[in-house]
XYZ file of N, CA and C in Angstrom:
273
model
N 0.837 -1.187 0.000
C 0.000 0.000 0.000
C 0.880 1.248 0.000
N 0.710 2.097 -0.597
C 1.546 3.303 -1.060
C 0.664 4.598 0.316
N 1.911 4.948 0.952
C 1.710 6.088 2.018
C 0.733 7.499 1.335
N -0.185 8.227 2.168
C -0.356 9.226 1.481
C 0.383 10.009 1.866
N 1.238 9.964 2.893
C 2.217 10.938 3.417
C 3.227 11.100 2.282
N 3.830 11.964 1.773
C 5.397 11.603 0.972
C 6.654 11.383 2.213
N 7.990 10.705 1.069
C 8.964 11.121 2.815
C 9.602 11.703 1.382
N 10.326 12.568 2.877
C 11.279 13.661 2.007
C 12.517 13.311 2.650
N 13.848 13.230 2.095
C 15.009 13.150 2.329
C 16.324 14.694 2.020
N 16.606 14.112 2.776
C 17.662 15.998 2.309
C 18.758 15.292 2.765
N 19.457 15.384 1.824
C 21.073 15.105 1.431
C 21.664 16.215 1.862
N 22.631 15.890 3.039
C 23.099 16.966 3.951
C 24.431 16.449 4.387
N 25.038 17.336 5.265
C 26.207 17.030 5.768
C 26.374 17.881 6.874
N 27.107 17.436 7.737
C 27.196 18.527 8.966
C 28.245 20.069 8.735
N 27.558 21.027 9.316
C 27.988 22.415 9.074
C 27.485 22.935 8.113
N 26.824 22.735 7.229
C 25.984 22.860 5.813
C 25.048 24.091 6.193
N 24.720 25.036 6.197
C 23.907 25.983 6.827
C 22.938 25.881 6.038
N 23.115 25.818 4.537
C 21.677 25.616 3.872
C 21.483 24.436 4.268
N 21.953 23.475 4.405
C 21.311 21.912 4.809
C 20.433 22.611 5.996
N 21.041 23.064 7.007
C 20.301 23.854 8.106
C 18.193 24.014 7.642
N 18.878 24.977 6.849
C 17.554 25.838 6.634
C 17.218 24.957 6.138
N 17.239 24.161 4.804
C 15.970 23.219 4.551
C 15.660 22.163 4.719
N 16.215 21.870 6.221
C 16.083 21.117 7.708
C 14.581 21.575 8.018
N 14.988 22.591 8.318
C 13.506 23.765 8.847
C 12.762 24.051 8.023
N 12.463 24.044 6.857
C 11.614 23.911 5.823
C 10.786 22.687 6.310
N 11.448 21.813 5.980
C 11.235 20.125 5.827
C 10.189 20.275 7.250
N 10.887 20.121 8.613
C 10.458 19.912 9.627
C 9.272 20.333 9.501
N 9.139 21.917 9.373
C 7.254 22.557 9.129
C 6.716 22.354 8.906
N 6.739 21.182 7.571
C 6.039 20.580 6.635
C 5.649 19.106 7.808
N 6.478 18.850 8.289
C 6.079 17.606 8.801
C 4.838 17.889 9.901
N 5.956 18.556 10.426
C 4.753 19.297 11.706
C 3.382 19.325 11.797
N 3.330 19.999 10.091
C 2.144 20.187 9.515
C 1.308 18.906 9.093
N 1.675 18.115 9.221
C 1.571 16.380 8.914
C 1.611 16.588 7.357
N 2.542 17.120 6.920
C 2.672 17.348 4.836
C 3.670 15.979 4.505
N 4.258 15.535 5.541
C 5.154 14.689 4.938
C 5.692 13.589 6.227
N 6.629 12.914 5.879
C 7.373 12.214 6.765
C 8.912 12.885 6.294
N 9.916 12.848 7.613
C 11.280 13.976 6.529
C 12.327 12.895 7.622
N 13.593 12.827 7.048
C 14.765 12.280 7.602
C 15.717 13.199 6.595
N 16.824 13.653 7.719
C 18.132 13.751 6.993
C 19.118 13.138 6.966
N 19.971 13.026 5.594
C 20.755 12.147 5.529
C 21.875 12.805 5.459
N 23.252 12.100 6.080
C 24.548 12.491 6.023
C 25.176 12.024 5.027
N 25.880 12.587 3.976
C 25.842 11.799 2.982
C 27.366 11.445 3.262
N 28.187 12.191 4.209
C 29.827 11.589 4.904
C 29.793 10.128 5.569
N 28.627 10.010 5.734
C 28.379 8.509 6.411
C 28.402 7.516 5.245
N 28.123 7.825 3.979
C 28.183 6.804 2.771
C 29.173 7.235 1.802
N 30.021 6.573 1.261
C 31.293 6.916 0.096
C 30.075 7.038 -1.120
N 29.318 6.180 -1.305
C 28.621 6.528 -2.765
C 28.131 7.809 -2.450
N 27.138 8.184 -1.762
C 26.791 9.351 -1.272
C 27.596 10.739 -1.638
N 28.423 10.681 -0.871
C 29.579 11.530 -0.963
C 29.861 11.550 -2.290
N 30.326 10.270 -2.954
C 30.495 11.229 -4.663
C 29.392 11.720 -5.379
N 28.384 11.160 -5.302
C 27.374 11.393 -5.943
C 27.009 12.886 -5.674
N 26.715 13.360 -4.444
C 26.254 14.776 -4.293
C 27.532 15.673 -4.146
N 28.790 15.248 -3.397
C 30.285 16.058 -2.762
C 29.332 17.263 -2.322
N 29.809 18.697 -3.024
C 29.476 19.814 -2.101
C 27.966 20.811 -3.187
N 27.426 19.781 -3.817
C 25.954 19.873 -4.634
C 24.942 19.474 -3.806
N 25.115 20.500 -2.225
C 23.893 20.065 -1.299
C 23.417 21.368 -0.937
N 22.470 21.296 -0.316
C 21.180 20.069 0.085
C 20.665 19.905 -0.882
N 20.694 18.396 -1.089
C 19.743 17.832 -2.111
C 17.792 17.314 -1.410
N 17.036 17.897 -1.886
C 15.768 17.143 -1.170
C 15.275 16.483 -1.951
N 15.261 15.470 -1.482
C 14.190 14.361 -2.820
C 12.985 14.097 -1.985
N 11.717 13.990 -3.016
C 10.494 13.975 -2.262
C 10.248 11.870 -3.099
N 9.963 11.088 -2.114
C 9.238 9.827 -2.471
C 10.666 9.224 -3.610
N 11.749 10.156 -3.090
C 13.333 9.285 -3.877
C 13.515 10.172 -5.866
N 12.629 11.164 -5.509
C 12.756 12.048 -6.673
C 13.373 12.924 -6.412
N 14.440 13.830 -6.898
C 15.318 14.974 -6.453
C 14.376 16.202 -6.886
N 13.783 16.982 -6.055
C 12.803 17.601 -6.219
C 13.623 19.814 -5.963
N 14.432 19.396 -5.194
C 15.421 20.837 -4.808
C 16.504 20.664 -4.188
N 17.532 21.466 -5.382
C 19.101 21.814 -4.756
C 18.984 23.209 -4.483
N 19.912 22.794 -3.528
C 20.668 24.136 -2.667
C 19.968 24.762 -1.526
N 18.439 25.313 -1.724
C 17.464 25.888 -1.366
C 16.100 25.084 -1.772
N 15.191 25.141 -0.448
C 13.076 25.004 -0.723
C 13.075 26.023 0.470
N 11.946 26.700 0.011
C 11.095 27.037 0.660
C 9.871 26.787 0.752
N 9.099 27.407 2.136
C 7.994 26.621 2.840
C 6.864 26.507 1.233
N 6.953 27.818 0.316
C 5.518 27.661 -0.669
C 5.822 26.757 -2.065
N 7.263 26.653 -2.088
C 7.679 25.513 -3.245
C 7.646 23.962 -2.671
N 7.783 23.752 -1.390
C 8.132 22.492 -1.275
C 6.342 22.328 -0.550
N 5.445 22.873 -0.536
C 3.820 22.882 -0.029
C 3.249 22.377 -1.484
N 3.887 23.139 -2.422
C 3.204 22.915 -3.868
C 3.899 21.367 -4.381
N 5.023 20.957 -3.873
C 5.669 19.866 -4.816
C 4.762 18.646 -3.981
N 4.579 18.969 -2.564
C 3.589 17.509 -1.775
C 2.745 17.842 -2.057
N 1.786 18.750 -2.705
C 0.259 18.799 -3.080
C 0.478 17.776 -4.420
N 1.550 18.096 -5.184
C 1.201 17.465 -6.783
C 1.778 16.287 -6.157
N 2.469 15.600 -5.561
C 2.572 14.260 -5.160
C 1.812 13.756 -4.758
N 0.531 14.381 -3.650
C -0.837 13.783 -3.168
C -1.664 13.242 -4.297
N -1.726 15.014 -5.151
C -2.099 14.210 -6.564
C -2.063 12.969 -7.555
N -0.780 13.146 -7.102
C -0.585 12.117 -8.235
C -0.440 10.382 -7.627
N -0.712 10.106 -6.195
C -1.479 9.211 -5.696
C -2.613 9.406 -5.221
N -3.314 9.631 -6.072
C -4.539 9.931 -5.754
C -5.314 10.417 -4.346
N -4.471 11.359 -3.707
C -5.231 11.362 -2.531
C -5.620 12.474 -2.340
N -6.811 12.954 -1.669
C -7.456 14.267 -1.763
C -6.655 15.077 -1.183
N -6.492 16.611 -1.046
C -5.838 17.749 -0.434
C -6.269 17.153 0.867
């Protein structure tokens, strides 16, 4: 059975200040029950690490890369509305 929640992931690393902020993006959203959110360290994985190096924060919504660098609260509100959408689940 497919969640109506999305999870959101943010490809981060420690000291990252934008990782910071769209930490706090993310979180609001959860708060808000918009999502499920975990951050990931990507120094904890070697693939990780090459794949993103210093091309962070990456947020992927449901494992889709949805925003680098920067989201804010009304772009990343609009990207889980069209994901609700698009599992069919009402606003």
């Amino acid at each position: 059975m497919v969640s109506a929640l999305s999870h959101v992931q943010i490809m981060s690393r420690a000291g990252c200040c934008l990782c910071d902020e769209a930490a706090e993006v993310v979180a609001d959203a959860a708060r808000r029950h918009l999502c499920t959110w975990e951050k990931v360290d990507i120094d904890t994985d070697e693939g990780l690490s090459r794949r993103y190096g210093l091309d962070i924060p990456v947020v992927l919504i449901d494992g889709e890369a949805c925003f680098r660098h920067h989201v804010d609260t009304e772009a990343l509100d609009g990207m889980l509305a069209l994901k609700r959408r698009e599992k069919g689940v009402a606003a």
